[in-house]
Coordinates of N, CA, C and O in Angstrom, one line a residue:
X1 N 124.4 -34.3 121.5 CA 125.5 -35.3 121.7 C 125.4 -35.8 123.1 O 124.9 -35.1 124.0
X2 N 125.8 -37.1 123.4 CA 125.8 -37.9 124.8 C 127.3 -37.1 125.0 O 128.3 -37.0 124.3
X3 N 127.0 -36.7 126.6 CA 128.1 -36.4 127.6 C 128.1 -37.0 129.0 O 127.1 -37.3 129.5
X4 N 129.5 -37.0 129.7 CA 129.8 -37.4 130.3 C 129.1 -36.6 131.7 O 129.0 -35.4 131.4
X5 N 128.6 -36.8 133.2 CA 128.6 -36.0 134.2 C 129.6 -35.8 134.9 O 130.3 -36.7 134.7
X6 N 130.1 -34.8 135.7 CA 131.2 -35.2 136.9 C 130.4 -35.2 137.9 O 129.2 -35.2 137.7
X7 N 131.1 -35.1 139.2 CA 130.9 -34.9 140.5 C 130.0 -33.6 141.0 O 129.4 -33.5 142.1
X8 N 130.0 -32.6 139.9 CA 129.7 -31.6 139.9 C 128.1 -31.0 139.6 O 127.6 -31.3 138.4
X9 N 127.3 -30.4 140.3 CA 126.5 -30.4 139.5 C 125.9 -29.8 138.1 O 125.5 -28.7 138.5
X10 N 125.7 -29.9 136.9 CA 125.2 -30.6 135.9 C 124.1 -28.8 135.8 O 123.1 -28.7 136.5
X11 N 124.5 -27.7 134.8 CA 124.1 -26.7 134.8 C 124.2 -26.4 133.3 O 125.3 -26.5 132.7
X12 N 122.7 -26.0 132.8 CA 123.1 -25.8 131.2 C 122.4 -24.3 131.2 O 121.7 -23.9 132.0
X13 N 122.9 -23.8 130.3 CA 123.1 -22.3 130.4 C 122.9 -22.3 128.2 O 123.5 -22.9 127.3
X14 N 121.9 -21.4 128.4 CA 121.7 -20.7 127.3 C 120.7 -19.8 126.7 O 119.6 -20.1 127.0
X15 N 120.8 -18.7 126.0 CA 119.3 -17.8 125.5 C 119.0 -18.5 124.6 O 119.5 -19.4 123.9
X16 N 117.8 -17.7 124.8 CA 116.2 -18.4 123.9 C 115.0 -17.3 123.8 O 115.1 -16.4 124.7
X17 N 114.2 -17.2 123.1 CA 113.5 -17.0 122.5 C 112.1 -17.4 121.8 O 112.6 -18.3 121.1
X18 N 110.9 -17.3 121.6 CA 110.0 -18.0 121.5 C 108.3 -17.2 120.9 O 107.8 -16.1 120.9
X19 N 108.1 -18.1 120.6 CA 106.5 -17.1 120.3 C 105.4 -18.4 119.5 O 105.2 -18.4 118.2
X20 N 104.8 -19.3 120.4 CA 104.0 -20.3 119.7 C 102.5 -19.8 119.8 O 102.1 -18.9 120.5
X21 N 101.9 -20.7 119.1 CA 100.1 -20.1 118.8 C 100.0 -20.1 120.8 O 100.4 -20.9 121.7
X22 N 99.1 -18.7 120.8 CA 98.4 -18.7 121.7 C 96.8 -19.1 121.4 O 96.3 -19.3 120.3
X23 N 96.0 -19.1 123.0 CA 96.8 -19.3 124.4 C 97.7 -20.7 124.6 O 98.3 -20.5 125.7
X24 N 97.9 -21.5 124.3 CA 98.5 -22.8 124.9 C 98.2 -24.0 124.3 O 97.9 -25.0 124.9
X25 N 98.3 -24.0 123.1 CA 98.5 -24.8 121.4 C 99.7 -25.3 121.2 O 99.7 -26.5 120.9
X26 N 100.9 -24.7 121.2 CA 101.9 -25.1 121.0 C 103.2 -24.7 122.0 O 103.1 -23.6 122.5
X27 N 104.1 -25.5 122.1 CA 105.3 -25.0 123.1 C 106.4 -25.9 123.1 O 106.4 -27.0 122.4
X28 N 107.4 -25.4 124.1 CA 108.8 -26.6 123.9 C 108.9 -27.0 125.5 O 108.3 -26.2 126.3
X29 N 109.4 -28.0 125.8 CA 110.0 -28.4 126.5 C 111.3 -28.7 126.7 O 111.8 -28.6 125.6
X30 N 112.2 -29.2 127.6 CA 113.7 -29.2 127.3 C 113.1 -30.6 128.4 O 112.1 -30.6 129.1
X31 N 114.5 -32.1 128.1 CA 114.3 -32.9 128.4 C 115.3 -33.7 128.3 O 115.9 -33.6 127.3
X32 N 115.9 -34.6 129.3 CA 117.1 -35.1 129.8 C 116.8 -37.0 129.7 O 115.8 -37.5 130.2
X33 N 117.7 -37.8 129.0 CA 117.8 -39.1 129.0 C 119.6 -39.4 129.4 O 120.6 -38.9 129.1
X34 N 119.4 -40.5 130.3 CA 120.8 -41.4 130.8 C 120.6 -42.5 130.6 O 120.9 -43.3 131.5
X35 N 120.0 -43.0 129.3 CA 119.4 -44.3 129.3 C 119.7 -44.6 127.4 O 119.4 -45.6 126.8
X36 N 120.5 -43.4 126.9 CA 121.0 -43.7 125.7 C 119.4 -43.0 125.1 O 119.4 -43.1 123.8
X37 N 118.7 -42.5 125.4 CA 117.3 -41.9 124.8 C 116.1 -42.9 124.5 O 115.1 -42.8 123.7
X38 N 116.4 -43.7 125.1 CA 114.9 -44.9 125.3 C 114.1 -43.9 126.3 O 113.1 -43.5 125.7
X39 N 114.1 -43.3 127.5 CA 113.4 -42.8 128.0 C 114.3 -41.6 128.9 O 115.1 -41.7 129.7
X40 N 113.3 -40.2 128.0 CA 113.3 -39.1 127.9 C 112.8 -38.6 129.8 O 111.9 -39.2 130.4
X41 N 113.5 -37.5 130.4 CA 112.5 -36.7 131.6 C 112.8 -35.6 131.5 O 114.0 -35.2 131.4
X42 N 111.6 -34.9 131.5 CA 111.6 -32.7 131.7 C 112.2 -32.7 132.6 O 111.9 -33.4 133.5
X43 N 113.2 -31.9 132.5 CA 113.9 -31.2 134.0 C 113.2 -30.6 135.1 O 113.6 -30.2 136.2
X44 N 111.8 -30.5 134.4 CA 110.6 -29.9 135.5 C 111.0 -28.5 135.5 O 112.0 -27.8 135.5
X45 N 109.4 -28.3 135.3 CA 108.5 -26.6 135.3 C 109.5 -26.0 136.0 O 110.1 -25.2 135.3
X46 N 109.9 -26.1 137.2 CA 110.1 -24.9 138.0 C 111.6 -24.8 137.7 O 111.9 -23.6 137.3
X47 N 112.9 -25.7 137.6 CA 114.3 -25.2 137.3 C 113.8 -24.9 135.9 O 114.3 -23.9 135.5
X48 N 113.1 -25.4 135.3 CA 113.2 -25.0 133.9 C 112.2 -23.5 133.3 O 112.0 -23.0 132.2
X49 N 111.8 -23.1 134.8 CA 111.3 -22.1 134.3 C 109.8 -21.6 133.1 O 109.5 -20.6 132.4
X50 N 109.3 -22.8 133.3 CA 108.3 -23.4 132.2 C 107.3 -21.6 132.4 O 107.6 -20.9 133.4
X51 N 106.4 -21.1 131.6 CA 105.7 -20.2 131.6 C 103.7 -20.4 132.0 O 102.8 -19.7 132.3
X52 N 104.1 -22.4 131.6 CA 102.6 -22.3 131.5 C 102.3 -23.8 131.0 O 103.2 -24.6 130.6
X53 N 100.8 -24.1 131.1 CA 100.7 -25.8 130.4 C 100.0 -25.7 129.2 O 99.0 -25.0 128.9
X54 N 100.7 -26.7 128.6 CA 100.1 -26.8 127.3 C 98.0 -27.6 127.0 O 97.6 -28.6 127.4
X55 N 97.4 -26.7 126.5 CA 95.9 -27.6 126.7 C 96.3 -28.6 126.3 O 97.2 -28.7 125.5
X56 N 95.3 -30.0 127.1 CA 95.2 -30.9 126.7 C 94.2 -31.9 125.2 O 94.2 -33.0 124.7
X57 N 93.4 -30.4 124.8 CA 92.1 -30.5 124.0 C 92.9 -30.6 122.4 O 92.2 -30.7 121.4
X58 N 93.8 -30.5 122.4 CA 94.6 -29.8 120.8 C 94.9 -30.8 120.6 O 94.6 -30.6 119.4
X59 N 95.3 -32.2 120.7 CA 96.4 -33.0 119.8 C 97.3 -32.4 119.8 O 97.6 -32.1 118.7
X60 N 98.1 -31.9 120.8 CA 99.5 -31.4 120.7 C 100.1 -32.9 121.9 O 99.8 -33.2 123.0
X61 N 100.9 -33.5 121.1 CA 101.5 -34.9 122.0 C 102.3 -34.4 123.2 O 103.0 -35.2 123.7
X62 N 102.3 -33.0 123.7 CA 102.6 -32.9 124.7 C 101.7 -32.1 125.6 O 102.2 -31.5 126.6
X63 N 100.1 -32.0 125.3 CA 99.0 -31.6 125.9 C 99.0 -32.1 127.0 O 99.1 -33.3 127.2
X64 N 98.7 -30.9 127.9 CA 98.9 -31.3 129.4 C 100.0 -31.3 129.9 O 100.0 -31.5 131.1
X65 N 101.2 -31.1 129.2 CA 102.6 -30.9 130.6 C 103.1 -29.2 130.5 O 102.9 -28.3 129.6
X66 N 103.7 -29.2 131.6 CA 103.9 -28.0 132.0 C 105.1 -27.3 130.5 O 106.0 -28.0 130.1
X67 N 104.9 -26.4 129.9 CA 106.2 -25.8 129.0 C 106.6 -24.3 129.0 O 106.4 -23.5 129.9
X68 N 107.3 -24.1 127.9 CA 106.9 -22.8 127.1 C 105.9 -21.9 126.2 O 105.7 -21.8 124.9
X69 N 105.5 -21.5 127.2 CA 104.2 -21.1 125.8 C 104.2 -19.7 125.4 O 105.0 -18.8 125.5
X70 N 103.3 -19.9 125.0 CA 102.8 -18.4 124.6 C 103.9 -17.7 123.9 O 104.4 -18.3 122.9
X71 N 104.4 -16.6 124.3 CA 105.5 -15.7 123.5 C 106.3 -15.5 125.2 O 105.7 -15.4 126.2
X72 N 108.1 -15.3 124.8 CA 108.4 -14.8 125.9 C 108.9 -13.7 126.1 O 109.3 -13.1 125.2
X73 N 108.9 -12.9 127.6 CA 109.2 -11.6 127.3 C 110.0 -10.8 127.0 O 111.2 -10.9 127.2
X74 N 109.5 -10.0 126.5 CA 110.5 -9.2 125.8 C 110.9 -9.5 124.0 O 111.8 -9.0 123.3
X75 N 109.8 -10.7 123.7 CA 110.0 -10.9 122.4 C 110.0 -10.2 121.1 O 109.1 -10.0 120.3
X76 N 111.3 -9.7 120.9 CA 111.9 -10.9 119.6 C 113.1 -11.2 119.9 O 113.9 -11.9 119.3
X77 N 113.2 -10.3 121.8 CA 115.0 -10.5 122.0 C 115.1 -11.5 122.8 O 114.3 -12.4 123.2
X78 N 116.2 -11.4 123.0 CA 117.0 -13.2 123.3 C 116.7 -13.3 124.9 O 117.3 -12.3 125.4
X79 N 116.1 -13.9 125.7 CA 116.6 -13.6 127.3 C 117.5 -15.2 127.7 O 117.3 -16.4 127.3
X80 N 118.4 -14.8 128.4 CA 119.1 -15.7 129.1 C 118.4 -16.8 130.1 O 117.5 -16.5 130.9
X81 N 118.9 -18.0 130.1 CA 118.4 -19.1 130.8 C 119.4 -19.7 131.3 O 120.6 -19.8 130.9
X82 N 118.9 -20.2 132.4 CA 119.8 -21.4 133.5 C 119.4 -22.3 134.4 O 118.7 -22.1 135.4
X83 N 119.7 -23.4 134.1 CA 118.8 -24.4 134.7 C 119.7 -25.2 135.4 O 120.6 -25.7 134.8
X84 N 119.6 -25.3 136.9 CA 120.7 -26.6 137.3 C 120.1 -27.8 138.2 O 119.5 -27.8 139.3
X85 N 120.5 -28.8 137.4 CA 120.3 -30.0 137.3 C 120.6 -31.1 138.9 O 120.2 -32.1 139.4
X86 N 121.7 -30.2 139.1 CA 122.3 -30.2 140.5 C 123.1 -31.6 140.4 O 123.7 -31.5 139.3
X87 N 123.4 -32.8 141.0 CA 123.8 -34.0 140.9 C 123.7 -35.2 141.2 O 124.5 -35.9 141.8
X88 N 122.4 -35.6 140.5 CA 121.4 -36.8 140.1 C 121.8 -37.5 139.3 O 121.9 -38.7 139.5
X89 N 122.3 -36.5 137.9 CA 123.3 -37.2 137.2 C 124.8 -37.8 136.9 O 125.1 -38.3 135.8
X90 N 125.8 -37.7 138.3 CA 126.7 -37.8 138.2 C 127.2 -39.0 137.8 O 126.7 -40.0 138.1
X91 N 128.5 -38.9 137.0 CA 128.8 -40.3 137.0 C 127.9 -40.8 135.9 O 128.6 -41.6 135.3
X92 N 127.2 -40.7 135.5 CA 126.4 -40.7 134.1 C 126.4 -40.5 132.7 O 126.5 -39.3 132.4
X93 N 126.3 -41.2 131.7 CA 126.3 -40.2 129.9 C 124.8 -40.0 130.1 O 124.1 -40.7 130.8
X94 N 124.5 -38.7 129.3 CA 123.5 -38.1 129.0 C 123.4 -37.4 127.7 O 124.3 -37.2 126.8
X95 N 122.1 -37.0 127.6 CA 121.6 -36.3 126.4 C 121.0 -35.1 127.0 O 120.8 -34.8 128.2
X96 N 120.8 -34.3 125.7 CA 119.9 -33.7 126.1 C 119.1 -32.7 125.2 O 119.7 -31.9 124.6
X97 N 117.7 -32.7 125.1 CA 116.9 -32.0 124.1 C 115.9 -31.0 124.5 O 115.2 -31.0 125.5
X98 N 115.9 -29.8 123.1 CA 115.0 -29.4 123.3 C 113.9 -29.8 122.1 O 114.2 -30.1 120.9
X99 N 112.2 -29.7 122.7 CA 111.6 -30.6 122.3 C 110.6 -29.5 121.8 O 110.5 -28.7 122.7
X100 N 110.0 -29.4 121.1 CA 108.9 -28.5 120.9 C 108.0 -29.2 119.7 O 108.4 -29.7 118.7
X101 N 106.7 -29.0 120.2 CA 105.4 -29.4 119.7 C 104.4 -28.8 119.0 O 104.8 -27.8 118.4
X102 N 103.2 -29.0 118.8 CA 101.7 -28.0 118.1 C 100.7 -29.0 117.9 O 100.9 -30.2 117.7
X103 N 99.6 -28.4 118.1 CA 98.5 -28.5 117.7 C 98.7 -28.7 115.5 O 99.7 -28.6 114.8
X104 N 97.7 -28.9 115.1 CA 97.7 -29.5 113.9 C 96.6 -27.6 113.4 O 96.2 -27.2 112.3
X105 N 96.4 -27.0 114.6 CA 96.4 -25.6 113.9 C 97.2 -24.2 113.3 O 98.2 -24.3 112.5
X106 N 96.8 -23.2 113.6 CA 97.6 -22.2 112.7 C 99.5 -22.1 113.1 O 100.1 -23.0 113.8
X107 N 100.0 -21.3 112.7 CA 101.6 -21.7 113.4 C 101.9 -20.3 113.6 O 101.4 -19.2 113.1
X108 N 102.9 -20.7 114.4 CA 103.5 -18.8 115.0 C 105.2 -19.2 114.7 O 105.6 -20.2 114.1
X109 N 105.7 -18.4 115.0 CA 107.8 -18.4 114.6 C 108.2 -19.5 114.9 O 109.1 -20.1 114.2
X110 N 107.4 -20.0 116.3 CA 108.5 -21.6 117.3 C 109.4 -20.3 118.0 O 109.4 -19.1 118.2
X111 N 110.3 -21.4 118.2 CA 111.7 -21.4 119.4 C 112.7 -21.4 119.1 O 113.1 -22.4 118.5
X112 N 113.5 -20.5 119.2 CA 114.8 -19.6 119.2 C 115.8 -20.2 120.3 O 115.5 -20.1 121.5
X113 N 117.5 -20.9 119.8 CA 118.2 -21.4 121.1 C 118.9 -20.9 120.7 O 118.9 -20.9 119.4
X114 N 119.8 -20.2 121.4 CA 121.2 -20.0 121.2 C 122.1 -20.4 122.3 O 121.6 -21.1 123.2
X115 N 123.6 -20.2 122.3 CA 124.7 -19.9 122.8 C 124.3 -21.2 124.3 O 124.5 -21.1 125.5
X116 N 124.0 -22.0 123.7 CA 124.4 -23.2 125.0 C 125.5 -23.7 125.2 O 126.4 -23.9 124.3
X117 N 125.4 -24.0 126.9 CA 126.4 -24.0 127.6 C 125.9 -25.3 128.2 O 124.7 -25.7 128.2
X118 N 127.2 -26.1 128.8 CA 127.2 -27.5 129.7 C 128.4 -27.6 131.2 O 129.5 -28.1 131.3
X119 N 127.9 -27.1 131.7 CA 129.2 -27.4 132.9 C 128.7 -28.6 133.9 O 127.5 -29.0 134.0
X120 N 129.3 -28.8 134.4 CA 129.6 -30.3 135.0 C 129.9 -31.6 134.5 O 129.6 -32.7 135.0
X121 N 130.5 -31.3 133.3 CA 130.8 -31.9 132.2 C 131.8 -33.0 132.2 O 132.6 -32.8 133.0
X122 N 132.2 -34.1 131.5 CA 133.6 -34.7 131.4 C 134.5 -33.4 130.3 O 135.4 -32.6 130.6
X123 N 133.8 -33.5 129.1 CA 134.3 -32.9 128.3 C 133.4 -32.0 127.5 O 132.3 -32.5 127.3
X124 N 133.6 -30.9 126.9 CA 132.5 -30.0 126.7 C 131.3 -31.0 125.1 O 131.9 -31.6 124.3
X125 N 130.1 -30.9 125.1 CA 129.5 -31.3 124.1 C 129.9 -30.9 122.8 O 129.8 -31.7 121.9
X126 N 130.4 -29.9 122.7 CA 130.2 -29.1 121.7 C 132.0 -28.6 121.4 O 132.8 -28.2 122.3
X127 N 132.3 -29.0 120.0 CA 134.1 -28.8 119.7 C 134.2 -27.8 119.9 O 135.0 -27.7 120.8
X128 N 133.8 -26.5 119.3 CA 133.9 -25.1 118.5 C 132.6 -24.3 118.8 O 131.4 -24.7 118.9
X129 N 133.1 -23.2 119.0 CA 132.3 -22.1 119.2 C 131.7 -21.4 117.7 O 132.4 -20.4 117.5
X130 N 130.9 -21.7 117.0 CA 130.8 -21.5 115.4 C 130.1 -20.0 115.2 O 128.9 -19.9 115.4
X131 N 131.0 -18.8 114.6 CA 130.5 -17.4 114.5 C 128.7 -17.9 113.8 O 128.3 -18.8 113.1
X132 N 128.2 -16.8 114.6 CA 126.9 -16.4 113.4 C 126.8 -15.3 112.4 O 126.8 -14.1 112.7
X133 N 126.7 -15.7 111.2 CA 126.8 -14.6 110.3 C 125.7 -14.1 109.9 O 124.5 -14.5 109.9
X134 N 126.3 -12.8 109.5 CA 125.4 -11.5 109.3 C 123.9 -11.6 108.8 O 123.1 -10.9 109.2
X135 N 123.7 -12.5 108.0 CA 123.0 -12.7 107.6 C 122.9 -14.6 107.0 O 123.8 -15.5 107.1
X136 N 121.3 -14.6 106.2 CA 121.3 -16.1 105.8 C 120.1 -16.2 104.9 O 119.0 -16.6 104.8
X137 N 121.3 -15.3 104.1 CA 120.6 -15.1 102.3 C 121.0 -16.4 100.7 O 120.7 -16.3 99.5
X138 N 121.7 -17.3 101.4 CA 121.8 -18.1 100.6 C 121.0 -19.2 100.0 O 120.6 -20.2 100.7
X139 N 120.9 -19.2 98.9 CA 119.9 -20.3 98.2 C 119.8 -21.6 98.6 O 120.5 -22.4 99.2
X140 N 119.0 -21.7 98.4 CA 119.5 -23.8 98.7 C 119.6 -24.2 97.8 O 118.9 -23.9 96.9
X141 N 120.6 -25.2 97.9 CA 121.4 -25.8 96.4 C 120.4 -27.5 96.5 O 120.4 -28.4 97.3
X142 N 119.7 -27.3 95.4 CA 119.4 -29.4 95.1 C 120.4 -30.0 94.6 O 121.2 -29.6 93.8
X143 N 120.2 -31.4 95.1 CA 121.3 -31.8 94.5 C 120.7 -33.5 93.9 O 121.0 -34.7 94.3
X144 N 119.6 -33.0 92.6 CA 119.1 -34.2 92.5 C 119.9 -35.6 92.5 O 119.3 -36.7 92.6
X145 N 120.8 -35.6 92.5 CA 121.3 -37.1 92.1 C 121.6 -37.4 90.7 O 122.1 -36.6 89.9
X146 N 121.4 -38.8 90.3 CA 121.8 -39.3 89.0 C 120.2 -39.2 88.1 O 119.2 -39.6 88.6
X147 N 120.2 -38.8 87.0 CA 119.1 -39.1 86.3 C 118.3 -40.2 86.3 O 118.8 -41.3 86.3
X148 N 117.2 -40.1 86.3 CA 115.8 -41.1 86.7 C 115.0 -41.0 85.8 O 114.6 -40.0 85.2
X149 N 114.5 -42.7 85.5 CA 113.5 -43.0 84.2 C 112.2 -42.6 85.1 O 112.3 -43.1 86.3
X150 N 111.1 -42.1 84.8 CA 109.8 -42.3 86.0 C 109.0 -42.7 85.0 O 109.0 -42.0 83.9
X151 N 108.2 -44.1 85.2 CA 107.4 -44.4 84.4 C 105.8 -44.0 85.1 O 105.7 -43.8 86.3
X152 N 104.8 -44.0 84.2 CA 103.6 -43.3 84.8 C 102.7 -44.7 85.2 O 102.5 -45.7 84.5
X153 N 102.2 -44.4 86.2 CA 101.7 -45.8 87.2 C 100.5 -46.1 86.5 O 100.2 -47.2 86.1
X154 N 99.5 -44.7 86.3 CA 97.9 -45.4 86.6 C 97.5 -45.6 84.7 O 98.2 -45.1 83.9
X155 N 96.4 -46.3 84.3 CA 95.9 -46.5 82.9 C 95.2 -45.9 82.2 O 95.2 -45.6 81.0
X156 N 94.3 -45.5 83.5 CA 93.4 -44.7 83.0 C 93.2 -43.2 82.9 O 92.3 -42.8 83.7
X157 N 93.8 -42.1 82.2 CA 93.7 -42.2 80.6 C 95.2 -42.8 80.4 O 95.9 -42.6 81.4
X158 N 95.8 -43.4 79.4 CA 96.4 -44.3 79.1 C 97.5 -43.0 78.8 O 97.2 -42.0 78.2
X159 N 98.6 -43.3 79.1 CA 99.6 -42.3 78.7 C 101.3 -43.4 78.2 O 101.6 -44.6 78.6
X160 N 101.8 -42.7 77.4 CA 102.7 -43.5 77.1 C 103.8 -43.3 78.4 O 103.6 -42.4 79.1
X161 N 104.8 -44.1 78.7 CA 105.7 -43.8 79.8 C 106.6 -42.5 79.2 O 106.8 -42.2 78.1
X162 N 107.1 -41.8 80.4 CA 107.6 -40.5 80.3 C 109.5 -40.8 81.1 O 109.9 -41.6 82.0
X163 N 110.0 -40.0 80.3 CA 111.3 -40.5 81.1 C 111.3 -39.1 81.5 O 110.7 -38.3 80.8
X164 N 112.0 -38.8 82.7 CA 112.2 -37.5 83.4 C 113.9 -37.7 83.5 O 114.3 -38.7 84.1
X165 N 115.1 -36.7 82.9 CA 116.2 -36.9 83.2 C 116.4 -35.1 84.4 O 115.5 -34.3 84.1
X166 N 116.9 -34.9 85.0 CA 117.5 -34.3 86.2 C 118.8 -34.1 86.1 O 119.7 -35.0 86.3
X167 N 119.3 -32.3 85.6 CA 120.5 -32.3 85.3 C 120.5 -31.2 86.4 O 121.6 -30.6 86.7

């Protein structure tokens, strides 16, 4: 969500978690827009605590900037993060994302966010504090829609049209 800055400086606070193809194939970056999201900037390596740079040789569209890579420590548990922004942005609406990429090779878990936080805020991003539950064993429900005629496109071998209904 776009928020508001105050006077204050601009400190986002949350755990995370992580484990992308090694060595440096895939990773996330975290990235800030005051421009409505035409144009995105990393908070930079060092408040953001980056681990490492992504290669540039992969086709990963963020090869070559500084991220998270590899696995972080202590993985599979959560470590806490804090990054402050200080006040560049005051007086400002902003966004703000986390961004994570790959190579077009094998894949590892990704990136884990939890429990973020916004202070120097107008008003908090976020309405409600939403429990996590015990688990997330539920199905997924389809919900095709209204029934559909699908007629068959190609000629050759010649098929009669097929109606497909979706209950």
């Amino acid at each position: 969500p776009m928020f508001g800055v105050t006077g204050q400086p601009l400190v986002l606070t949350f755990r995370h978690r992580y484990s992308f193809e090694s060595p440096v194939f895939d990773g996330g970056v975290i990235e800030i827009t005051s421009d409505g999201g035409t144009t995105w900037t990393d908070v930079g390596a060092t408040a953001a605590g980056y681990t490492g740079t992504l290669g540039a040789t992969s086709a990963n569209p963020l090869g070559g900037r500084a991220a998270y890579v590899n696995q972080s420590a202590g993985y599979p548990a959560f470590a806490p993060r804090t990054i402050d922004l200080g006040a560049a942005y005051a007086g400002k609406l902003v966004q703000l994302r986390f961004r994570i990429a790959s190579d077009a090779g094998t894949s590892s878990p990704g990136w884990d966010v939890d429990d973020i936080q916004v202070a120097g805020v107008t008003a908090p991003p976020f309405y409600a504090v939403v429990g996590q539950p015990a688990g997330c064993n539920n199905a997924p429900v389809a919900n095709p829609g209204l029934s559909r005629a699908v007629g068959e496109l190609t000629a050759s071998p010649a098929f009669a049209p097929v109606t497909v209904t979706l209950d």
